[in-house]
CSV table of C-alpha atoms and ligand atoms in Angstrom, one decimal:
chain,number,residue,atom,x,y,z
A,1,UNK,CA,17.4,-7.7,-27.1
A,2,UNK,CA,18.6,-10.4,-24.7
A,3,UNK,CA,15.6,-11.1,-22.4
A,4,UNK,CA,18.0,-12.5,-19.7
A,5,UNK,CA,19.5,-9.0,-19.4
A,6,UNK,CA,16.0,-7.3,-19.3
A,7,UNK,CA,16.2,-4.6,-16.6
A,8,UNK,CA,12.5,-3.9,-16.2
A,9,UNK,CA,10.6,-5.5,-13.4
A,10,UNK,CA,6.8,-5.4,-13.6
A,11,UNK,CA,5.3,-7.0,-10.5
A,12,UNK,CA,3.8,-6.4,-7.1
A,13,UNK,CA,6.2,-4.7,-4.7
A,14,UNK,CA,9.1,-5.7,-7.0
A,15,UNK,CA,12.1,-3.3,-6.4
A,16,UNK,CA,12.7,-1.4,-9.6
A,17,UNK,CA,16.2,-1.1,-10.9
A,18,UNK,CA,15.7,2.7,-10.7
A,19,UNK,CA,13.3,4.1,-8.1
A,20,UNK,CA,12.2,7.3,-9.7
A,21,UNK,CA,10.8,10.4,-8.0
A,22,UNK,CA,10.5,9.2,-4.4
A,23,UNK,CA,13.5,10.8,-2.8
A,24,UNK,CA,11.5,13.3,-0.7
A,25,UNK,CA,9.3,10.6,0.7
A,26,UNK,CA,12.2,8.3,1.5
A,27,UNK,CA,14.0,11.2,3.2
A,28,UNK,CA,10.9,11.9,5.3
A,29,UNK,CA,10.7,8.2,6.3
A,30,UNK,CA,14.4,8.2,7.2
A,31,UNK,CA,14.0,11.2,9.5
A,32,UNK,CA,10.9,9.5,11.1
A,33,UNK,CA,12.8,6.3,11.8
A,34,UNK,CA,15.8,8.2,13.2
A,35,UNK,CA,13.7,10.5,15.4
A,36,UNK,CA,11.6,7.8,16.9
A,37,UNK,CA,14.8,5.9,17.7
A,38,UNK,CA,16.0,8.7,19.9
A,39,UNK,CA,12.6,9.2,21.6
A,40,UNK,CA,11.6,12.2,19.5
A,41,UNK,CA,8.0,11.5,18.4
A,42,UNK,CA,6.9,12.7,15.0
A,43,UNK,CA,3.8,12.3,12.8
A,44,UNK,CA,4.0,8.9,11.1
A,45,UNK,CA,3.3,8.4,7.4
A,46,UNK,CA,0.1,7.2,5.6
A,47,UNK,CA,0.9,6.6,1.9
A,48,UNK,CA,-2.0,6.5,-0.4
A,49,UNK,CA,-2.5,6.1,-4.1
A,50,UNK,CA,-3.9,4.1,-7.0
A,51,UNK,CA,-3.0,0.6,-7.9
A,52,UNK,CA,0.6,0.1,-9.2
A,53,UNK,CA,2.0,3.6,-8.3
A,54,UNK,CA,4.6,2.0,-6.0
A,55,UNK,CA,3.2,2.0,-2.4
A,56,UNK,CA,4.5,-1.5,-1.6
A,57,UNK,CA,7.9,-0.7,-3.1
A,58,UNK,CA,8.0,2.3,-0.7
A,59,UNK,CA,7.0,0.3,2.3
A,60,UNK,CA,9.7,-2.2,1.5
A,61,UNK,CA,12.2,0.6,1.3
A,62,UNK,CA,11.0,2.0,4.7
A,63,UNK,CA,11.4,-1.6,6.0
A,64,UNK,CA,15.1,-1.5,4.8
A,65,UNK,CA,15.7,1.9,6.4
A,66,UNK,CA,14.3,0.7,9.7
A,67,UNK,CA,16.4,-2.5,9.6
A,68,UNK,CA,19.5,-0.4,9.0
A,69,UNK,CA,18.6,1.4,12.2
A,70,UNK,CA,18.3,-2.0,14.0
A,71,UNK,CA,14.5,-1.8,14.3
A,72,UNK,CA,12.4,-5.0,14.8
A,73,UNK,CA,10.4,-4.7,11.6
A,74,UNK,CA,7.1,-6.5,10.8
A,75,UNK,CA,5.2,-5.9,7.5
A,76,UNK,CA,1.6,-6.8,7.4
A,77,UNK,CA,-0.5,-7.1,4.2
A,78,UNK,CA,-4.2,-7.0,4.7
A,79,UNK,CA,-6.6,-8.8,2.4
A,80,UNK,CA,-10.3,-8.1,1.8
A,81,UNK,CA,-11.8,-10.6,4.3
A,82,UNK,CA,-9.1,-10.5,7.0
A,83,UNK,CA,-10.0,-10.0,10.6
A,84,UNK,CA,-7.5,-7.3,11.7
A,85,UNK,CA,-7.7,-8.4,15.4
A,86,UNK,CA,-6.4,-11.8,14.5
A,87,UNK,CA,-3.8,-10.6,12.0
A,88,UNK,CA,-2.3,-8.0,14.3
A,89,UNK,CA,-2.3,-10.5,17.2
A,90,UNK,CA,-0.1,-12.9,15.2
A,91,UNK,CA,2.4,-10.1,14.4
A,92,UNK,CA,2.4,-8.8,18.0
A,93,UNK,CA,3.4,-12.3,19.1
A,94,UNK,CA,6.3,-12.3,16.7
A,95,UNK,CA,7.4,-8.9,17.8
A,96,UNK,CA,7.4,-9.7,21.4
A,97,UNK,CA,9.4,-12.8,20.8
A,98,UNK,CA,12.0,-10.8,18.8
A,99,UNK,CA,12.4,-8.1,21.5
A,100,UNK,CA,14.4,-10.5,23.6
A,101,UNK,CA,14.7,-14.2,24.5
A,102,UNK,CA,12.4,-15.1,27.3
A,103,UNK,CA,15.4,-16.3,29.4
A,104,UNK,CA,16.9,-12.8,29.2
A,105,UNK,CA,13.7,-10.8,29.3
A,106,UNK,CA,13.6,-7.9,31.7
A,107,UNK,CA,10.5,-6.9,33.8
A,108,UNK,CA,8.6,-5.0,31.1
A,109,UNK,CA,9.0,-7.6,28.4
A,110,UNK,CA,7.8,-10.3,30.8
A,111,UNK,CA,4.8,-8.1,31.7
A,112,UNK,CA,4.1,-7.5,28.0
A,113,UNK,CA,4.2,-11.2,27.3
A,114,UNK,CA,1.8,-11.8,30.2
A,115,UNK,CA,-0.6,-9.1,29.0
A,116,UNK,CA,-0.5,-10.5,25.5
A,117,UNK,CA,-1.3,-14.0,26.8
A,118,UNK,CA,-4.4,-12.6,28.6
A,119,UNK,CA,-5.3,-10.9,25.3
A,120,UNK,CA,-5.0,-14.0,23.3
A,121,UNK,CA,-7.0,-16.1,25.8
A,122,UNK,CA,-9.8,-13.4,25.7
A,123,UNK,CA,-9.9,-13.6,21.9
A,124,UNK,CA,-12.0,-16.4,20.4
A,125,UNK,CA,-9.8,-18.3,17.8
A,126,UNK,CA,-6.8,-16.1,18.9
A,127,UNK,CA,-3.2,-17.1,18.1
A,128,UNK,CA,-1.9,-19.9,20.3
A,129,UNK,CA,0.6,-18.7,22.8
A,130,UNK,CA,2.4,-21.5,24.4
A,131,UNK,CA,5.1,-19.4,26.1
A,132,UNK,CA,5.6,-20.3,29.7
A,133,UNK,CA,4.4,-17.0,31.3
A,134,UNK,CA,1.4,-16.3,33.4
A,135,UNK,CA,-1.4,-14.4,31.9
A,136,UNK,CA,-1.7,-10.9,33.5
A,137,UNK,CA,-5.4,-9.9,33.6
A,138,UNK,CA,-6.7,-6.4,33.8
A,139,UNK,CA,-5.0,-5.0,30.7
A,140,UNK,CA,-5.7,-5.8,27.0
A,141,UNK,CA,-8.4,-8.3,27.9
A,142,UNK,CA,-11.5,-6.1,28.2
A,143,UNK,CA,-12.9,-7.3,24.9
A,144,UNK,CA,-13.0,-3.7,23.7
A,145,UNK,CA,-10.5,-3.8,20.8
A,146,UNK,CA,-9.6,-0.1,20.9
A,147,UNK,CA,-8.5,-0.1,24.6
A,148,UNK,CA,-7.0,-3.6,24.3
A,149,UNK,CA,-4.8,-2.7,21.3
A,150,UNK,CA,-3.8,0.5,23.1
A,151,UNK,CA,-2.7,-1.5,26.2
A,152,UNK,CA,-0.8,-3.9,24.0
A,153,UNK,CA,1.0,-1.2,22.1
A,154,UNK,CA,2.0,0.6,25.3
A,155,UNK,CA,3.3,-2.7,26.8
A,156,UNK,CA,5.2,-3.5,23.6
A,157,UNK,CA,6.7,0.0,23.5
A,158,UNK,CA,7.7,-0.1,27.2
A,159,UNK,CA,9.3,-3.5,26.8
A,160,UNK,CA,11.1,-2.4,23.7
A,161,UNK,CA,12.4,0.7,25.4
A,162,UNK,CA,13.6,-1.2,28.5
A,163,UNK,CA,15.4,-3.7,26.2
A,164,UNK,CA,16.9,-0.8,24.1
A,165,UNK,CA,15.0,-1.8,21.0
A,166,UNK,CA,12.7,0.0,18.5
A,167,UNK,CA,9.8,-1.5,16.6
A,168,UNK,CA,8.4,-0.6,13.2
A,169,UNK,CA,5.1,-2.0,12.0
A,170,UNK,CA,4.3,-1.5,8.3
A,171,UNK,CA,0.7,-2.1,7.2
A,172,UNK,CA,-0.1,-2.5,3.5
A,173,UNK,CA,-3.5,-2.5,1.9
A,174,UNK,CA,-4.8,-0.6,4.9
A,175,UNK,CA,-8.1,0.1,3.0
A,176,UNK,CA,-9.2,-3.3,4.0
A,177,UNK,CA,-9.4,-2.4,7.7
A,178,UNK,CA,-12.9,-1.9,9.1
A,179,UNK,CA,-13.6,1.6,10.5
A,180,UNK,CA,-13.5,0.3,14.2
A,181,UNK,CA,-10.1,-1.4,13.6
A,182,UNK,CA,-8.7,1.8,12.0
A,183,UNK,CA,-10.0,3.7,15.1
A,184,UNK,CA,-8.2,1.2,17.4
A,185,UNK,CA,-5.0,1.5,15.4
A,186,UNK,CA,-5.0,5.3,15.4
A,187,UNK,CA,-5.9,5.5,19.1
A,188,UNK,CA,-3.0,3.1,19.9
A,189,UNK,CA,-0.6,5.2,17.8
A,190,UNK,CA,-1.8,8.3,19.7
A,191,UNK,CA,-1.0,6.8,23.1
A,192,UNK,CA,2.4,5.6,21.9
A,193,UNK,CA,3.4,9.0,20.6
A,194,UNK,CA,2.2,10.7,23.8
A,195,UNK,CA,4.3,8.3,25.9
A,196,UNK,CA,7.3,8.8,23.5
A,197,UNK,CA,7.7,5.1,23.1
A,198,UNK,CA,9.9,3.6,20.3
A,199,UNK,CA,7.2,2.1,18.2
A,200,UNK,CA,6.3,3.4,14.8
A,201,UNK,CA,3.4,2.4,12.5
A,202,UNK,CA,3.5,3.3,8.7
A,203,UNK,CA,0.5,2.5,6.6
A,204,UNK,CA,-0.1,2.3,2.8
A,205,UNK,CA,-3.3,1.8,0.8
A,206,UNK,CA,-5.8,3.0,-1.8
A,207,UNK,CA,-6.9,6.6,-1.6
A,208,UNK,CA,-10.0,5.6,0.5
A,209,UNK,CA,-7.7,5.3,3.5
A,210,UNK,CA,-7.7,9.1,3.9
A,211,UNK,CA,-11.4,9.2,4.4
A,212,UNK,CA,-11.4,6.0,6.4
A,213,UNK,CA,-8.9,7.5,8.9
A,214,UNK,CA,-10.8,10.8,9.1
A,215,UNK,CA,-14.1,9.0,9.8
A,216,UNK,CA,-12.4,6.7,12.4
A,217,UNK,CA,-10.7,9.5,14.4
A,218,UNK,CA,-11.0,13.2,13.8
A,219,UNK,CA,-7.4,13.7,15.0
A,220,UNK,CA,-5.9,11.2,12.5
A,221,UNK,CA,-4.2,14.0,10.5
A,222,UNK,CA,-2.3,15.1,13.6
A,223,UNK,CA,-0.8,11.6,14.0
A,224,UNK,CA,-0.2,10.7,10.4
A,225,UNK,CA,1.0,12.8,7.5
A,226,UNK,CA,-1.1,11.7,4.5
A,227,UNK,CA,1.2,11.5,1.5
A,228,UNK,CA,-0.2,11.0,-2.0
A,229,UNK,CA,1.8,8.6,-4.1
A,230,UNK,CA,1.2,9.7,-7.7
A,231,UNK,CA,2.1,8.9,-11.2
A,232,UNK,CA,5.6,10.1,-12.1
A,233,UNK,CA,6.0,13.6,-13.6
A,234,UNK,CA,8.6,15.0,-15.9
A,235,UNK,CA,11.6,14.5,-15.7
A,236,UNK,CA,11.2,11.5,-13.3
A,237,UNK,CA,8.9,9.6,-15.8
A,238,UNK,CA,11.6,9.7,-18.4
A,239,UNK,CA,14.3,8.6,-15.9
A,240,UNK,CA,12.1,5.6,-14.8
A,241,UNK,CA,12.1,4.6,-18.5
A,242,UNK,CA,15.7,5.3,-19.5
A,243,UNK,CA,17.8,4.7,-16.4
A,244,UNK,CA,17.3,0.9,-16.2
A,245,UNK,CA,18.3,0.5,-19.9
A,246,UNK,CA,21.2,2.9,-19.4
A,247,UNK,CA,22.7,0.6,-16.8
A,248,UNK,CA,22.9,-2.0,-19.6
A,249,UNK,CA,24.4,0.6,-22.0
A,250,UNK,CA,21.1,0.8,-24.0
A,251,UNK,CA,19.6,4.2,-24.9
A,252,UNK,CA,16.3,5.5,-26.2
A,253,UNK,CA,15.7,8.0,-29.1
A,254,UNK,CA,14.0,11.0,-27.6
A,255,UNK,CA,10.7,10.5,-29.5
A,256,UNK,CA,10.7,6.9,-28.3
A,257,UNK,CA,10.7,8.3,-24.7
A,258,UNK,CA,7.8,10.7,-25.5
A,259,UNK,CA,5.8,7.9,-27.0
A,260,UNK,CA,6.5,5.7,-24.0
A,261,UNK,CA,5.2,8.5,-21.6
A,262,UNK,CA,2.1,9.0,-23.7
A,263,UNK,CA,1.2,5.4,-23.4
A,264,UNK,CA,2.0,4.8,-19.8
A,265,UNK,CA,1.0,8.3,-18.5
A,266,UNK,CA,3.8,8.0,-16.0
A,267,UNK,CA,2.3,5.1,-14.0
A,268,UNK,CA,5.2,3.0,-12.6
A,269,UNK,CA,3.7,-0.4,-13.1
A,270,UNK,CA,2.9,0.3,-16.8
A,271,UNK,CA,6.4,1.7,-17.3
A,272,UNK,CA,7.9,-1.5,-16.0
A,273,UNK,CA,5.5,-3.6,-18.1
A,274,UNK,CA,6.0,-1.6,-21.4
A,275,UNK,CA,9.7,-1.4,-20.7
A,276,UNK,CA,9.9,-5.2,-20.4
A,277,UNK,CA,8.2,-5.8,-23.8
A,278,UNK,CA,10.0,-3.0,-25.5
A,279,UNK,CA,13.3,-4.4,-24.5
A,280,UNK,CA,12.4,-7.9,-25.6
A,281,UNK,CA,11.1,-6.8,-29.0
A,282,UNK,CA,13.8,-4.2,-29.9
A,283,UNK,CA,16.8,-5.5,-31.9
A,284,UNK,CA,19.4,-2.9,-30.9
A,285,UNK,CA,20.2,0.3,-29.1
A,286,UNK,CA,19.0,3.0,-29.5
A,287,UNK,CA,15.4,2.0,-28.9
A,288,UNK,CA,13.2,3.7,-31.5
A,289,UNK,CA,9.6,5.0,-31.5
A,290,UNK,CA,8.6,2.0,-33.7
A,291,UNK,CA,10.0,-0.4,-31.1
A,292,UNK,CA,7.8,1.3,-28.4
A,293,UNK,CA,4.8,1.2,-30.7
A,294,UNK,CA,5.2,-2.5,-31.5
A,295,UNK,CA,5.6,-3.3,-27.8
A,296,UNK,CA,2.5,-1.3,-26.9
A,297,UNK,CA,0.2,-3.6,-28.8
A,298,UNK,CA,1.8,-6.7,-27.1
A,299,UNK,CA,1.7,-5.0,-23.7
A,300,UNK,CA,-1.9,-4.0,-23.9
A,301,UNK,CA,-3.0,-7.4,-25.1
A,302,UNK,CA,-1.1,-9.0,-22.2
A,303,UNK,CA,-2.5,-6.5,-19.6
A,304,UNK,CA,-6.0,-7.0,-20.9
A,305,UNK,CA,-5.8,-10.8,-20.6
A,306,UNK,CA,-4.2,-10.8,-17.2
A,307,UNK,CA,-3.8,-7.7,-15.0
A,308,UNK,CA,-7.1,-6.0,-16.0
A,309,UNK,CA,-9.2,-9.2,-16.6
A,310,UNK,CA,-8.3,-10.7,-13.2
A,311,UNK,CA,-9.7,-7.6,-11.6
A,312,UNK,CA,-12.8,-7.4,-13.7
A,313,UNK,CA,-13.6,-11.0,-13.0
A,314,UNK,CA,-13.8,-10.2,-9.3
A,315,UNK,CA,-16.8,-7.9,-9.9
A,316,UNK,CA,-20.4,-9.1,-9.9
A,317,UNK,CA,-22.9,-8.4,-12.8
A,318,UNK,CA,-24.3,-5.1,-11.5
A,319,UNK,CA,-20.9,-3.9,-10.3
A,320,UNK,CA,-19.6,-4.5,-13.9
A,321,UNK,CA,-22.5,-2.6,-15.3
A,322,UNK,CA,-21.8,0.4,-13.1
A,323,UNK,CA,-18.1,0.4,-14.1
A,324,UNK,CA,-18.9,0.1,-17.8
A,325,UNK,CA,-21.2,3.0,-17.3
A,326,UNK,CA,-18.3,5.0,-15.8
A,327,UNK,CA,-16.0,4.1,-18.7
A,328,UNK,CA,-18.5,5.1,-21.3
A,329,UNK,CA,-18.4,8.6,-19.9
A,330,UNK,CA,-14.7,8.9,-20.8
A,331,UNK,CA,-11.9,9.7,-18.3
A,332,UNK,CA,-12.7,10.1,-14.6
A,333,UNK,CA,-13.5,11.4,-12.1
A,334,UNK,CA,-17.2,10.7,-12.6
A,335,UNK,CA,-20.2,12.5,-11.1
A,336,UNK,CA,-22.4,9.9,-9.5
A,337,UNK,CA,-25.5,11.6,-11.1
A,338,UNK,CA,-23.9,11.2,-14.6
A,339,UNK,CA,-23.1,7.5,-14.0
A,340,UNK,CA,-26.6,6.9,-12.7
A,341,UNK,CA,-28.1,8.5,-15.9
A,342,UNK,CA,-25.7,6.5,-18.1
A,343,UNK,CA,-26.8,3.2,-16.6
A,344,UNK,CA,-30.5,4.3,-16.3
A,345,UNK,CA,-30.8,3.9,-12.5
A,346,UNK,CA,-31.6,6.4,-9.8
A,347,UNK,CA,-28.5,7.6,-7.8
A,348,UNK,CA,-30.0,6.2,-4.6
A,349,UNK,CA,-30.4,2.7,-6.1
A,350,UNK,CA,-26.8,2.7,-7.2
A,351,UNK,CA,-25.5,3.4,-3.7
A,352,UNK,CA,-25.2,-0.2,-2.5
A,353,UNK,CA,-23.3,-1.2,-5.7
A,354,UNK,CA,-21.1,1.8,-5.3
A,355,UNK,CA,-20.4,0.7,-1.6
A,356,UNK,CA,-19.4,-2.8,-2.6
A,357,UNK,CA,-17.1,-1.5,-5.4
A,358,UNK,CA,-15.4,0.7,-2.8
A,359,UNK,CA,-15.0,-2.1,-0.3
A,360,UNK,CA,-13.6,-4.4,-3.0
A,361,UNK,CA,-11.1,-1.7,-3.9
A,362,UNK,CA,-12.3,-1.1,-7.5
A,363,UNK,CA,-13.3,2.5,-7.1
A,364,UNK,CA,-12.9,5.4,-4.6
A,365,UNK,CA,-14.4,8.8,-3.9
A,366,UNK,CA,-11.9,11.5,-5.0
A,367,UNK,CA,-14.4,14.2,-3.7
A,368,UNK,CA,-18.0,14.4,-2.6
A,369,UNK,CA,-20.4,13.1,-5.2
A,370,UNK,CA,-17.7,11.7,-7.5
A,371,UNK,CA,-16.2,8.3,-8.1
A,372,UNK,CA,-13.2,7.1,-10.0
A,373,UNK,CA,-11.3,3.9,-10.7
A,374,UNK,CA,-8.4,2.8,-8.4
A,375,UNK,CA,-6.7,1.1,-11.3
A,376,UNK,CA,-5.1,3.5,-13.7
A,377,UNK,CA,-6.2,3.1,-17.3
A,378,UNK,CA,-9.0,0.7,-16.3
A,379,UNK,CA,-11.5,3.0,-18.2
A,380,UNK,CA,-9.5,2.5,-21.4
A,381,UNK,CA,-9.5,-1.3,-20.8
A,382,UNK,CA,-13.3,-1.4,-20.4
A,383,UNK,CA,-13.8,0.7,-23.5
A,384,UNK,CA,-11.5,-1.7,-25.5
A,385,UNK,CA,-13.4,-4.7,-24.2
A,386,UNK,CA,-17.0,-3.8,-24.3
B,1,ATP,N1,9.2,5.0,-8.3
B,1,ATP,C1,9.2,4.0,-9.1
B,1,ATP,N2,10.0,4.1,-10.2
B,1,ATP,C2,10.0,3.0,-11.1
B,1,ATP,N3,9.3,1.9,-11.0
B,1,ATP,C3,8.5,1.8,-9.9
B,1,ATP,C4,8.4,2.9,-8.9
B,1,ATP,N4,7.5,2.5,-8.0
B,1,ATP,C5,7.1,1.3,-8.3
B,1,ATP,N5,7.6,0.9,-9.4
B,1,ATP,C6,7.3,-0.4,-10.1
B,1,ATP,O1,5.9,-0.4,-10.3
B,1,ATP,C7,5.3,-1.7,-10.0
B,1,ATP,C8,4.2,-1.6,-9.0
B,1,ATP,O2,4.8,-1.2,-7.7
B,1,ATP,P1,4.0,-1.6,-6.3
B,1,ATP,O3,3.6,-3.0,-6.3
B,1,ATP,O4,4.8,-1.1,-5.2
B,1,ATP,O5,2.7,-0.7,-6.5
B,1,ATP,P2,1.5,-0.5,-5.4
B,1,ATP,O6,1.2,0.9,-5.4
B,1,ATP,O7,1.8,-1.2,-4.2
B,1,ATP,O8,0.3,-1.3,-6.2
B,1,ATP,P3,-1.0,-2.1,-5.6
B,1,ATP,O9,-1.9,-1.0,-5.1
B,1,ATP,O10,-1.6,-2.8,-6.7
B,1,ATP,O11,-0.5,-2.9,-4.4
B,1,ATP,C9,6.5,-2.6,-9.7
B,1,ATP,O12,6.8,-3.3,-10.8
B,1,ATP,C10,7.6,-1.6,-9.3
B,1,ATP,O13,8.9,-2.2,-9.6
B,2,MG,MG1,0.9,-2.8,-3.2
C-alpha cells in the first residue's frame, strides 16, 4: 500500500498515531501536574521499563500536559558518560531565565539567580553565567552536591512561586545517573515537597532505576510512585496494531492480528516496526496473515542489521560471551549460577562483566541472583545470529 500514507511510526520517542494502553498513567500524571500547580504536593512518578516500551513517548506526553497548564518545562536526556552536575546546571540556568526577565524579576528570582551564579562559579567547568547579578555565597556553593542541589531547587521553587509560575523537570534515561547524583536528586525533591513548592520532577529509565533509587535513599518510594511500563496486553495490543490502519480505512483479518501479536509479543516498538513493513508490503485491505508473515521476515532482517546489531556492537568481547551464554539458556530471566555454568566461569568471576553490562544498560536484575536483557527479544536475535 502507499508508503506515503503509512501510519506506523517506529522510532525513539516518536508519538504513535494511537497511544495504546496508557490512559491510567496519563491520568495520574495529569492529576500530579494539576495538584502541584495549586500547591498540593503529591508523590511524583518514576516510569521504568525495557527498551522500546514507550517511556519517552510518555515523558513527551507529560511534557505536553504540563505545558497546557502553563508550566515551564525542561526535558533532560542523560547519556552513559554524562556528568549529571553539569547537565542539570545547564537546565537550571535555562529554567531561571524562563521564570521571568531579569528586568522584571522579583526578590526571590534575583536571589535564585545569585545563588545559581555562586554555584556555577564553585563548579569547575560549570556553565557560563554572564547575567549581571552578584553571586550570593553561602547557599549551593558548599561543593557537596546533595546540599547544593537542594538549595538550588528550593531557590528555584521559591522564585517560581513568587512569580506565579510552576516548573516541571523531566529526566529520561535516569539509569545513567550515579548513585550519589540520584541521592542528591531525591533529597532535593524531598525538600521541595516538604515546602510545597511548585516544582515537579518526573523520571523515566530502565528497570534498574528502581534499585538505584532505593539504594540512593531508603525513602525514595515515599517520594516517587514507581510505575512499570510494560508490553501491551489484550485488547490494547490489538488496538495498537489496528487503530492506526483504521484511521486510513484499512482493516486486518482477525488471524492477521493474532499472528502480529505472536511475533511482536505486544512490545510497542516492534508493533510500529512490523506495522510499517506490513503496510508497505500488503497490496490491499484487509491485511491478511500472509501479509504479516511476509513482513515479519523483512522486519527481522532489518532489526537484526540495525536495531539489535548497533546494540551488540557496543559490547566488549567478554560481555558478548556472557550475553550469548544467557541466550543459549532460552528466554529470561536467567539465574546467574546457570549463566556462569553455561559460559564455564565461576559466578564471582562473572560479576565485573555483569556490572559493566548493567551500567551500559544491556541487562538488569529483575530479582536477586537473576539477570535479564533490557531489550525485548534480544535473546531471539542472539540465537538467530550465533
Ligand atoms: N502505548 C503505545 N502504543 C503504540 N505505540 C507506542 C506506544 N508507546 C510507544 N510506542 C511506539 O514505540 C516506539 C518506542 O517508544 P519510546 O521511544 O517511547 O520507547 P522507550 O521506552 O523510551 O525506549 P528506550 O528505552 O529505547 O528509550 C515508538 O515508535 C513509539 O511510537
Ligand atoms: Mg526512551
